[in-house]
CSV table of N, CA and C and ligand atoms in Angstrom, one decimal:
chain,number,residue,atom,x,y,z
A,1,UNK,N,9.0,-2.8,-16.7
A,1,UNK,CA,7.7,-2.9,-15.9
A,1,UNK,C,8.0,-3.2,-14.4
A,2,UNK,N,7.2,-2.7,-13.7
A,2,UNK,CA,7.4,-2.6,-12.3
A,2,UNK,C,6.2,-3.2,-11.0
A,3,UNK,N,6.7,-3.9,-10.5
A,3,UNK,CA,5.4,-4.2,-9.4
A,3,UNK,C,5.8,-3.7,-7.8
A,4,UNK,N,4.6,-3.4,-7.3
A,4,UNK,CA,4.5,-2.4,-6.4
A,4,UNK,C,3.7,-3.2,-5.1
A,5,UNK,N,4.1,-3.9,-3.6
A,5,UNK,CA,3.1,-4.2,-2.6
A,5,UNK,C,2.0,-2.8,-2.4
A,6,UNK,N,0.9,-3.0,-2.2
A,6,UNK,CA,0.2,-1.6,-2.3
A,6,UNK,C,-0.6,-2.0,-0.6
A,7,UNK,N,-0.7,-1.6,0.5
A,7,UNK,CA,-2.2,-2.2,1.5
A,7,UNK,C,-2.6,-1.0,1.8
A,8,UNK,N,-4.3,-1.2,1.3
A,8,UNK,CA,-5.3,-0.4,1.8
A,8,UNK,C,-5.5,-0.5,3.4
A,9,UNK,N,-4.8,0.2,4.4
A,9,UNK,CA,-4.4,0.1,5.6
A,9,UNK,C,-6.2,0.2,6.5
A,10,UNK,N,-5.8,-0.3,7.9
A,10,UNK,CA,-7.5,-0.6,8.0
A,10,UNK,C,-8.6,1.2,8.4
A,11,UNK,N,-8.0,2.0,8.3
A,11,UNK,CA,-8.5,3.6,8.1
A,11,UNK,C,-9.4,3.3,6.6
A,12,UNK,N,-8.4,2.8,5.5
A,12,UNK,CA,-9.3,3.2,4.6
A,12,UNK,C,-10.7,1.9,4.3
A,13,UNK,N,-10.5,0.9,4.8
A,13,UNK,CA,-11.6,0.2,5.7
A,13,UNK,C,-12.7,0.6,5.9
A,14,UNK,N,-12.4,1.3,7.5
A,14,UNK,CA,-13.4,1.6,8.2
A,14,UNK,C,-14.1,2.9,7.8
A,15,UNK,N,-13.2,4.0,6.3
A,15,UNK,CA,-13.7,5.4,6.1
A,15,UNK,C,-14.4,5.1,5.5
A,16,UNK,N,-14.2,3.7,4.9
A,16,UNK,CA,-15.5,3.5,3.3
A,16,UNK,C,-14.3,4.2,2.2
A,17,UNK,N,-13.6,4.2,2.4
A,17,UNK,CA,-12.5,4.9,1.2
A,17,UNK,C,-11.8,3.9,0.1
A,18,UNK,N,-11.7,2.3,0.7
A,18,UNK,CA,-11.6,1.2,-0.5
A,18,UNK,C,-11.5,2.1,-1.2
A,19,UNK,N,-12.8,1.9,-2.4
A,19,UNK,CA,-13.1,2.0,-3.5
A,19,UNK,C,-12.7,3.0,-4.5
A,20,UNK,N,-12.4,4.0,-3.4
A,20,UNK,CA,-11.9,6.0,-3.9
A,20,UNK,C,-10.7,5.8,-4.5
A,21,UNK,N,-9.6,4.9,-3.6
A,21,UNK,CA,-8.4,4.4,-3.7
A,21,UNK,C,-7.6,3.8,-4.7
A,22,UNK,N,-8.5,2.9,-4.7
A,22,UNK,CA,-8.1,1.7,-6.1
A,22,UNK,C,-8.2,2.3,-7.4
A,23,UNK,N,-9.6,3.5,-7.0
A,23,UNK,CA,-10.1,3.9,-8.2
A,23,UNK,C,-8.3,5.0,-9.1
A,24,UNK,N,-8.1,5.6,-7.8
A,24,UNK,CA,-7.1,6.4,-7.8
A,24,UNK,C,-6.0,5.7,-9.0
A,25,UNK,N,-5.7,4.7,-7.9
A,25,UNK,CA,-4.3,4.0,-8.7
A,25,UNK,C,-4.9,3.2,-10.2
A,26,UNK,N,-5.8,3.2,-10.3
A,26,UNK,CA,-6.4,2.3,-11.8
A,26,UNK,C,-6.2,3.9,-12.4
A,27,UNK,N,-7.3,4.8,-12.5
A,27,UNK,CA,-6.8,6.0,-13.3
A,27,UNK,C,-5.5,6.4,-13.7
A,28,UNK,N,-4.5,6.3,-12.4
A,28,UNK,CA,-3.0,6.6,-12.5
A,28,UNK,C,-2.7,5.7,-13.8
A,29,UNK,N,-3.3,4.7,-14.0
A,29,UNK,CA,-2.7,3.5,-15.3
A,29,UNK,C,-2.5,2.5,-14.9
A,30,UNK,N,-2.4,2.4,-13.5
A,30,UNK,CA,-1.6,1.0,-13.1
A,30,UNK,C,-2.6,-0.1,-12.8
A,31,UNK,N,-1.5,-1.3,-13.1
A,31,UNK,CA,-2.6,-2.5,-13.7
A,31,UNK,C,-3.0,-3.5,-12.6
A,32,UNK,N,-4.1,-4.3,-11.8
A,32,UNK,CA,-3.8,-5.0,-10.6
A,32,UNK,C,-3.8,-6.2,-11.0
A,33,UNK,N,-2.8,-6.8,-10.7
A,33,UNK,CA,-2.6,-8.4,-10.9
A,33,UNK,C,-2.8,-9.3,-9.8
A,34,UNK,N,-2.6,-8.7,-8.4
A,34,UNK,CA,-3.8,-9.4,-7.3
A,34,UNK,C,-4.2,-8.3,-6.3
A,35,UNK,N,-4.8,-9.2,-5.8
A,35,UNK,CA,-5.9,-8.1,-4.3
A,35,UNK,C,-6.6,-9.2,-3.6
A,36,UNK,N,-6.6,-9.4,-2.7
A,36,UNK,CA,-7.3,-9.9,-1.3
A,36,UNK,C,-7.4,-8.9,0.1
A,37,UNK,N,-8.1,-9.3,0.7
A,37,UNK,CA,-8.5,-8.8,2.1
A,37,UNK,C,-7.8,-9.7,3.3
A,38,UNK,N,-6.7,-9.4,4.2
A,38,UNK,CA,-6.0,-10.1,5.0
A,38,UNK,C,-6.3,-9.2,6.4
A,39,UNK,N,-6.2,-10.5,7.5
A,39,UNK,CA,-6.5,-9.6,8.6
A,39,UNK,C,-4.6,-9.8,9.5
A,40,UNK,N,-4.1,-8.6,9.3
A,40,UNK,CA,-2.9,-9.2,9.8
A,40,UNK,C,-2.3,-8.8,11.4
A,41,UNK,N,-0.7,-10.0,11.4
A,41,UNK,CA,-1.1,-10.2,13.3
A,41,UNK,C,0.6,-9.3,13.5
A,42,UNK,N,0.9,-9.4,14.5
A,42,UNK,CA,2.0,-9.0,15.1
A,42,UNK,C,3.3,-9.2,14.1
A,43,UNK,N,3.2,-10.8,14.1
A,43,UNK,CA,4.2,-11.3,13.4
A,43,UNK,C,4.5,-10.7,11.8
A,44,UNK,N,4.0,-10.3,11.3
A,44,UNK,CA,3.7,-10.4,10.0
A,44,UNK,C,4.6,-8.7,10.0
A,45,UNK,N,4.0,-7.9,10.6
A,45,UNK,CA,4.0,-6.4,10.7
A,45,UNK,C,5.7,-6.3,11.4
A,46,UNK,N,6.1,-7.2,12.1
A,46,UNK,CA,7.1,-7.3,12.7
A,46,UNK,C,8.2,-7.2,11.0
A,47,UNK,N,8.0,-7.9,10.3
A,47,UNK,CA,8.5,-8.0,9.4
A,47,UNK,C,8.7,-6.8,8.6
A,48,UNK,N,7.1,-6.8,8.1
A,48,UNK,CA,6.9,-5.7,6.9
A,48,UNK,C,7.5,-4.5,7.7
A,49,UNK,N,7.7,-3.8,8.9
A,49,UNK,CA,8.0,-2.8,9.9
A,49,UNK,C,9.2,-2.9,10.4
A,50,UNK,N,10.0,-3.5,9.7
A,50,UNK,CA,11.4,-4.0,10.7
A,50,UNK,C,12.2,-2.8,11.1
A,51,UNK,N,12.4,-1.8,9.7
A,51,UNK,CA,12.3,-0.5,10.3
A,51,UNK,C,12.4,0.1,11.1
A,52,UNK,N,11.0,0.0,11.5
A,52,UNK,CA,10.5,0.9,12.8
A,52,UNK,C,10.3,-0.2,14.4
A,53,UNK,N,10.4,-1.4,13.9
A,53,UNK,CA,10.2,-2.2,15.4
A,53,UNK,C,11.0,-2.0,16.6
A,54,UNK,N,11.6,-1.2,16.9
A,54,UNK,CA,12.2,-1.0,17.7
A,54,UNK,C,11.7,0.8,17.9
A,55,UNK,N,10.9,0.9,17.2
A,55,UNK,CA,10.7,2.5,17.9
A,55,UNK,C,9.8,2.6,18.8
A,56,UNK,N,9.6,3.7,19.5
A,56,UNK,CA,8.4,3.6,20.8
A,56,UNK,C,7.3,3.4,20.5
A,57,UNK,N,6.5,4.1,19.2
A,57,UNK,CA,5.7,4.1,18.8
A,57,UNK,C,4.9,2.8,17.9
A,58,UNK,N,6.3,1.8,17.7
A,58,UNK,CA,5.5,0.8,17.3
A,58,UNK,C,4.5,-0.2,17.7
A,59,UNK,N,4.2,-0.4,19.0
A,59,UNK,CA,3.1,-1.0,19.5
A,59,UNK,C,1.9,-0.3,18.5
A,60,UNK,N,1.7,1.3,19.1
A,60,UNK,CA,0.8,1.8,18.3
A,60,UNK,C,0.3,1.5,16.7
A,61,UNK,N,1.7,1.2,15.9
A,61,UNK,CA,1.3,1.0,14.8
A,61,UNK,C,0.9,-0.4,14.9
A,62,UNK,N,0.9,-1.5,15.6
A,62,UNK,CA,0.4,-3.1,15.6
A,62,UNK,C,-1.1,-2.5,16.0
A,63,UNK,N,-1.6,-1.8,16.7
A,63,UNK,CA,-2.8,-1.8,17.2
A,63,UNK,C,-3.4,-1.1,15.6
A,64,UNK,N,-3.3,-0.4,15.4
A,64,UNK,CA,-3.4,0.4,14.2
A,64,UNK,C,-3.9,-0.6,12.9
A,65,UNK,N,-2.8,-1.3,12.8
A,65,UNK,CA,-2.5,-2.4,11.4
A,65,UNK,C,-3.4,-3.3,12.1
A,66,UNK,N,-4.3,-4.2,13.2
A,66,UNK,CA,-4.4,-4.9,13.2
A,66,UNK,C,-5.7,-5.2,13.9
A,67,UNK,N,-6.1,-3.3,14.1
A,67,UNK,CA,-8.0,-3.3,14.5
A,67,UNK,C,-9.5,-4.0,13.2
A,68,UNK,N,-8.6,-4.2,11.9
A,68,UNK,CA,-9.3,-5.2,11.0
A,68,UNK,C,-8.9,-5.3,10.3
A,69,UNK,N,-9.2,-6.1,9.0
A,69,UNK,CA,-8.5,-6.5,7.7
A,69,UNK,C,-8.0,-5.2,7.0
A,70,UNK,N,-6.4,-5.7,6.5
A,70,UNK,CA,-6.8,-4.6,5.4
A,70,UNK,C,-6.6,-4.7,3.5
A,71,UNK,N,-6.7,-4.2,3.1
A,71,UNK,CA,-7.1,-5.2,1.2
A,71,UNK,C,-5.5,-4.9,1.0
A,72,UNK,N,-4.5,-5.9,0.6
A,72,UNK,CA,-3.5,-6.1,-0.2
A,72,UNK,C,-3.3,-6.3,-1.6
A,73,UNK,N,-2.5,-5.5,-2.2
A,73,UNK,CA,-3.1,-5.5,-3.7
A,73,UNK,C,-1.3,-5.9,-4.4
A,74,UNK,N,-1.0,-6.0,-5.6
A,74,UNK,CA,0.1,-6.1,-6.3
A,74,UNK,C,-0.5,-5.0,-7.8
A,75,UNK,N,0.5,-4.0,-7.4
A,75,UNK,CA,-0.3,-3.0,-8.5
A,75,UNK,C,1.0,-3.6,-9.2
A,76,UNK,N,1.2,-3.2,-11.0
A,76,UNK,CA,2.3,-3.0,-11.9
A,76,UNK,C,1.9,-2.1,-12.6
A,77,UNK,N,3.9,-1.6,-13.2
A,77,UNK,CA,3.2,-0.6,-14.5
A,77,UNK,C,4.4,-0.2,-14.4
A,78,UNK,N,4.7,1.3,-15.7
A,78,UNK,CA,5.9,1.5,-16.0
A,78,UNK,C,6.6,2.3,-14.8
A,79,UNK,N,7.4,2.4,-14.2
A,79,UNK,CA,7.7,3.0,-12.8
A,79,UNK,C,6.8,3.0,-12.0
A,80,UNK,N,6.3,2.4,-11.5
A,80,UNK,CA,5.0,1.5,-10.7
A,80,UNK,C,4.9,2.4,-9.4
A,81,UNK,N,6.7,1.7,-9.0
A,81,UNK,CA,7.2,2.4,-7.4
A,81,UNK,C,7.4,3.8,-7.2
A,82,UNK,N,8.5,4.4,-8.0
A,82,UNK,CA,7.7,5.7,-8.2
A,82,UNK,C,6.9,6.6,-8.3
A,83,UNK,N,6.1,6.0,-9.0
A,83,UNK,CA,4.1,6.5,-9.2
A,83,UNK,C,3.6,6.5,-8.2
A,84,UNK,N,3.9,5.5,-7.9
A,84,UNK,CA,2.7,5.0,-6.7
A,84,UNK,C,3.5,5.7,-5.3
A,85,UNK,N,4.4,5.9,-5.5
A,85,UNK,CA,4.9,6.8,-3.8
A,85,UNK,C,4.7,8.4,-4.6
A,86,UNK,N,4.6,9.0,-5.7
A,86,UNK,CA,4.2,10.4,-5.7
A,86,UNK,C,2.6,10.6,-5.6
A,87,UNK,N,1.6,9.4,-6.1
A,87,UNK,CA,0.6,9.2,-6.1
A,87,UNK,C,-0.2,9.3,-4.3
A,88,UNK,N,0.6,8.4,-3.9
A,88,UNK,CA,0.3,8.4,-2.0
A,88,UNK,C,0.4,9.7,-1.5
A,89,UNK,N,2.1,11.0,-1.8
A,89,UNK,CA,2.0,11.7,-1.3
A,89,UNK,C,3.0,11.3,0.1
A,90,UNK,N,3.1,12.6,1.0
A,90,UNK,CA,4.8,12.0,1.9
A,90,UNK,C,3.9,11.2,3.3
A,91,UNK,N,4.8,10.5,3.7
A,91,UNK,CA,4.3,10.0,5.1
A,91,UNK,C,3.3,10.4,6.1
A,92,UNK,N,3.4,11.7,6.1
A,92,UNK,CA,2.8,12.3,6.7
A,92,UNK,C,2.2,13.1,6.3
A,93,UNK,N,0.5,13.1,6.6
A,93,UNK,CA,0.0,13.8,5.6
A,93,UNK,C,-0.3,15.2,5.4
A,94,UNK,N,0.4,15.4,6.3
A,94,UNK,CA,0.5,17.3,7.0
A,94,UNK,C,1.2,17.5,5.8
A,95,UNK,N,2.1,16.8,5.4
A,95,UNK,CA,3.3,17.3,4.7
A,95,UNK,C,3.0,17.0,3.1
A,96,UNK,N,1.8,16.0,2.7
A,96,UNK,CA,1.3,15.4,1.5
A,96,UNK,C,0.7,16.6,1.1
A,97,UNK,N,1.2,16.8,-0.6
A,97,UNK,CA,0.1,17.9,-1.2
A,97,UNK,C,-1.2,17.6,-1.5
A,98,UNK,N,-1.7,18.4,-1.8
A,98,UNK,CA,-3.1,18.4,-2.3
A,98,UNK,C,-3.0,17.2,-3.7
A,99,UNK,N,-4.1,16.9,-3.9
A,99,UNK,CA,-4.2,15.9,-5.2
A,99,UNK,C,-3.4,14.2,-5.0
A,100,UNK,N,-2.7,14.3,-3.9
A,100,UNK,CA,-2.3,13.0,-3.8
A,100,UNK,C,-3.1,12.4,-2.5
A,101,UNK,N,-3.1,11.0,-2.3
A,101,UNK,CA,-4.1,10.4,-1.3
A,101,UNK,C,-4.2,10.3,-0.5
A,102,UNK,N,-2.6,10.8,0.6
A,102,UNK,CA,-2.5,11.4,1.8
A,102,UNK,C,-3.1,12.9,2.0
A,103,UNK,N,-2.7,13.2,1.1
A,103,UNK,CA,-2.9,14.7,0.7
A,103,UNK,C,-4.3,15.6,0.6
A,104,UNK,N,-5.3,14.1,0.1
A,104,UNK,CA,-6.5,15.0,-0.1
A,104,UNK,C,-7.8,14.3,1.1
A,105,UNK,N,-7.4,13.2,1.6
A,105,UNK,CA,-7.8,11.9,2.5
A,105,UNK,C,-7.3,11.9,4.2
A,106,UNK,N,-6.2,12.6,4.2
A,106,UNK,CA,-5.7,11.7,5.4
A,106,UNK,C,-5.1,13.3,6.2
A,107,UNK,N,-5.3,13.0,8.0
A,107,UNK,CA,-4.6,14.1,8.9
A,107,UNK,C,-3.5,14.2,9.6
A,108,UNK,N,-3.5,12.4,9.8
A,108,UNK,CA,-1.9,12.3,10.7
A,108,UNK,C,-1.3,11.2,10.2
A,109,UNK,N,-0.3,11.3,10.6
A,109,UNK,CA,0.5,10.1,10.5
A,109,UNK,C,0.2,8.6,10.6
A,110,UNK,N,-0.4,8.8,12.4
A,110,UNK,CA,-0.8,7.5,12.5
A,110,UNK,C,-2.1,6.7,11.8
A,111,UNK,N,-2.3,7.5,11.1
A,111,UNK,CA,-4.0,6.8,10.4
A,111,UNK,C,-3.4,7.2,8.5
A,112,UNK,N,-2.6,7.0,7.8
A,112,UNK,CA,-2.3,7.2,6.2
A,112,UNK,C,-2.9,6.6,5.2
A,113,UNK,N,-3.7,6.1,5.6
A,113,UNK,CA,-4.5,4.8,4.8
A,113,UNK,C,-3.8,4.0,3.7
A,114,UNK,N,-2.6,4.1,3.4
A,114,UNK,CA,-1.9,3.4,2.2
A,114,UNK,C,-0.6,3.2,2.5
A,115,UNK,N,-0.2,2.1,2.1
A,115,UNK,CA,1.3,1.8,2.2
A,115,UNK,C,1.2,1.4,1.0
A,116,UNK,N,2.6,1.6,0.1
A,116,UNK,CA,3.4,0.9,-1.3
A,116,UNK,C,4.6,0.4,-0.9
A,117,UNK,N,5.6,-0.4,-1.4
A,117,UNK,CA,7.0,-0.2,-0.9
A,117,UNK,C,7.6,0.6,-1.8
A,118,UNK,N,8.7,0.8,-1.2
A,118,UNK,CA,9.5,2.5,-1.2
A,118,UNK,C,10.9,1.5,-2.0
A,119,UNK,N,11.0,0.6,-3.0
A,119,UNK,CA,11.9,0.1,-3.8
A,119,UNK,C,12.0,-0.5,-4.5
A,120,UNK,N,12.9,-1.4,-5.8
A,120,UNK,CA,12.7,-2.2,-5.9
A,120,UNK,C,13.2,-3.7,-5.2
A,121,UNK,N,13.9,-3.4,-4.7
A,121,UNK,CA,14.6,-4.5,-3.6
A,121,UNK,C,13.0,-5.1,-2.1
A,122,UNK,N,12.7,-4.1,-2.0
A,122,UNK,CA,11.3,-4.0,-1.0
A,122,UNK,C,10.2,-4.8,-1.5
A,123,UNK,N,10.0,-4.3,-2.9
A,123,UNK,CA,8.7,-4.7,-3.3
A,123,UNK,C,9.0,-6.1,-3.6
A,124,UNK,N,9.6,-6.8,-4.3
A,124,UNK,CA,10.0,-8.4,-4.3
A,124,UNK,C,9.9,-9.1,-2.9
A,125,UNK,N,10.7,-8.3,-2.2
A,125,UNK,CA,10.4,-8.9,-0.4
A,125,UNK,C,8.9,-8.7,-0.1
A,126,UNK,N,8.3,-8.0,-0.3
A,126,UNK,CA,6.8,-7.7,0.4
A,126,UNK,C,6.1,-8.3,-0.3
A,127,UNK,N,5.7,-8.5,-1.7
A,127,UNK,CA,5.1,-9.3,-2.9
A,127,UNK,C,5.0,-10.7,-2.2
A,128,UNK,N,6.7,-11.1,-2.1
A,128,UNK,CA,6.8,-12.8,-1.6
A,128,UNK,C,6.3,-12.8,-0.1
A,129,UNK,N,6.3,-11.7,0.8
A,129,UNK,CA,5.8,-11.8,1.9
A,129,UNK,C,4.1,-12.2,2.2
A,130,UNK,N,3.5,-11.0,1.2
A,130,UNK,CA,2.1,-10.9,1.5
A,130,UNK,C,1.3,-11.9,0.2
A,131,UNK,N,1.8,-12.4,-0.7
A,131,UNK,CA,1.6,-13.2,-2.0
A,131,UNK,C,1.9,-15.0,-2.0
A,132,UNK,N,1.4,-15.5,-2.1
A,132,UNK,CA,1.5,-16.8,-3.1
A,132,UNK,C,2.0,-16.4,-4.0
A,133,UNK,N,2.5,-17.0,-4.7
A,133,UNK,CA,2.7,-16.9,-6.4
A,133,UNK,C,1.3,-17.2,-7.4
A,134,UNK,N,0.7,-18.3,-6.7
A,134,UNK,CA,-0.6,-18.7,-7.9
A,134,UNK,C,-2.0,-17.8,-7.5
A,135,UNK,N,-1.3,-16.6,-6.5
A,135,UNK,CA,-2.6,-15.2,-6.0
A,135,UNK,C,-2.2,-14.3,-7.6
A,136,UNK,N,-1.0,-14.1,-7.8
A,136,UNK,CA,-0.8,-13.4,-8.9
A,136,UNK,C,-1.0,-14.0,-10.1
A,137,UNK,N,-1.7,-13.0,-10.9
A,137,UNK,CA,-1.9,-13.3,-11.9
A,137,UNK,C,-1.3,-12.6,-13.3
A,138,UNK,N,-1.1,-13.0,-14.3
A,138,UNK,CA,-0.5,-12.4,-15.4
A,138,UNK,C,-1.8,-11.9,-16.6
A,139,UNK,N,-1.5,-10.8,-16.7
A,139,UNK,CA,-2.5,-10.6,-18.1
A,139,UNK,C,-2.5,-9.7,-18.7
A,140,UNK,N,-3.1,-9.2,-19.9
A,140,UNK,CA,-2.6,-7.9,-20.6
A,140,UNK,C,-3.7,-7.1,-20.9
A,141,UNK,N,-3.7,-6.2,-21.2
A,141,UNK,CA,-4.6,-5.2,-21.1
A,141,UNK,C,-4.7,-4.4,-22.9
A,142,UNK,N,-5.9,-4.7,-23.2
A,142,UNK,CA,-5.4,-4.6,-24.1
A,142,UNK,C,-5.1,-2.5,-24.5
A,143,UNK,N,-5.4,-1.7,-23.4
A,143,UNK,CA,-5.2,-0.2,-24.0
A,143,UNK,C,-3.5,-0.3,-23.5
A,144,UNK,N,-2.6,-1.4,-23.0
A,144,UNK,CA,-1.3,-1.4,-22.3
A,144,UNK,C,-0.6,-1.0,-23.3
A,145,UNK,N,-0.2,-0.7,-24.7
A,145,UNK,CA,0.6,0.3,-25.6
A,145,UNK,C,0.3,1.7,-25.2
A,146,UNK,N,-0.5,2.1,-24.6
A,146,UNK,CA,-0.8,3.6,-24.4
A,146,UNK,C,0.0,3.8,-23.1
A,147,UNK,N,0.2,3.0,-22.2
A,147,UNK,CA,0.8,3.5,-21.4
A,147,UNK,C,2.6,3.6,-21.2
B,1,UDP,N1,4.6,5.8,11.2
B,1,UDP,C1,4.1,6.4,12.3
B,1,UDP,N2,4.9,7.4,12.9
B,1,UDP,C2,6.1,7.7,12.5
B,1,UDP,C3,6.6,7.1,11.3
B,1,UDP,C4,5.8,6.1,10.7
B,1,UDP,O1,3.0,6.1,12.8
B,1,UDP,O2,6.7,8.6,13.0
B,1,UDP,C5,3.8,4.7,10.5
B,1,UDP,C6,3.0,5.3,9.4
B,1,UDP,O3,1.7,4.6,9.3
B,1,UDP,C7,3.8,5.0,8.2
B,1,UDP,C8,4.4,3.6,8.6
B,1,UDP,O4,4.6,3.7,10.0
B,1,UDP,O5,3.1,4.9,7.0
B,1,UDP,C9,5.7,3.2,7.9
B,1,UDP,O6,6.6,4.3,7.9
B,1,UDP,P1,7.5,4.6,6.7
B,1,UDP,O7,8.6,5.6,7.2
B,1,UDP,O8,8.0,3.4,6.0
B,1,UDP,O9,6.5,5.4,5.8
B,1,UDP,P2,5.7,5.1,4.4
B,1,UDP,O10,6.6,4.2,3.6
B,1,UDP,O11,4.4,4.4,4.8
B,1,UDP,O12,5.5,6.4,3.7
B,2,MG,MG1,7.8,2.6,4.1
């Protein structure tokens, strides 16, 4: 079993798209063990973005990440991280197929509405970054043999 950082980035906020989203990844199977709404700052993004902080364009992504809240979630499930990065579709959503949430949702780059992390090394870091421990919660489902 696998857990996945998931943030409804603030595009899918302001599209009214929440709800389309979640709905998405619940159908896919996967199970949510937490979710809140965080409004996040420089610092934070510095981190989750370490990546890219040094690229030109990252100011843009701080303005981007930080024009209003956006819903952080902890999805799980059996290959969680994989799912959930064929489920999103590729970075860019010129490049995302049809049927996935870049793919059927989104135009450019700089507006993708979703981030998951892209490992399992990632997702433990981002979980403990954007989570408490007592935000997560454990529980079982009971159709969870089917999946
Ligand atoms: N991004 C961007 N321009 C780029 C590359 C990335 O605006 O040329 C933004 C975009 O929002 C992307 C995020 O930075 O989702 C993180 O980039 P990453 O390569 O980690 O892609 P992801 O894991 O989100 O698919
Ligand atoms: Mg990434």
């Amino acid at each position: 079993m696998q857990r996945s950082l998931v943030l409804l980035k603030p595009d899918a906020i302001q599209r009214g798209l929440v709800g389309e989203i979640i709905a998405r990844l619940e159908k896919r199977g996967l199970k949510i063990v937490a979710m809140k709404t965080m409004q996040l700052d420089e610092t934070i993004l510095k981190e989750h973005y370490a990546h890219l902080a040094s690229k030109p364009f990252f100011p843009e992504i701080v303005s981007y990440m930080t024009i209003c809240p956006v819903v952080a979630l902890i999805v799980e499930g059996p290959n969680a991280i994989a799912a959930l990065r064929n489920t999103l579709g590729a970075t860019n959503p010129l490049e995302a197929v049809p049927w996935t949430i870049r793919g059927d949702y989104a135009l450019s780059i700089g507006f993708n509405l979703i981030h998951a992390s892209d490992g399992e090394e990632a997702a433990v870091a981002e979980i403990k970054r954007f989570f408490k421990e007592e935000e997560v919660l454990n529980y079982n489902k009971i159709d969870s043999n089917l999946l």
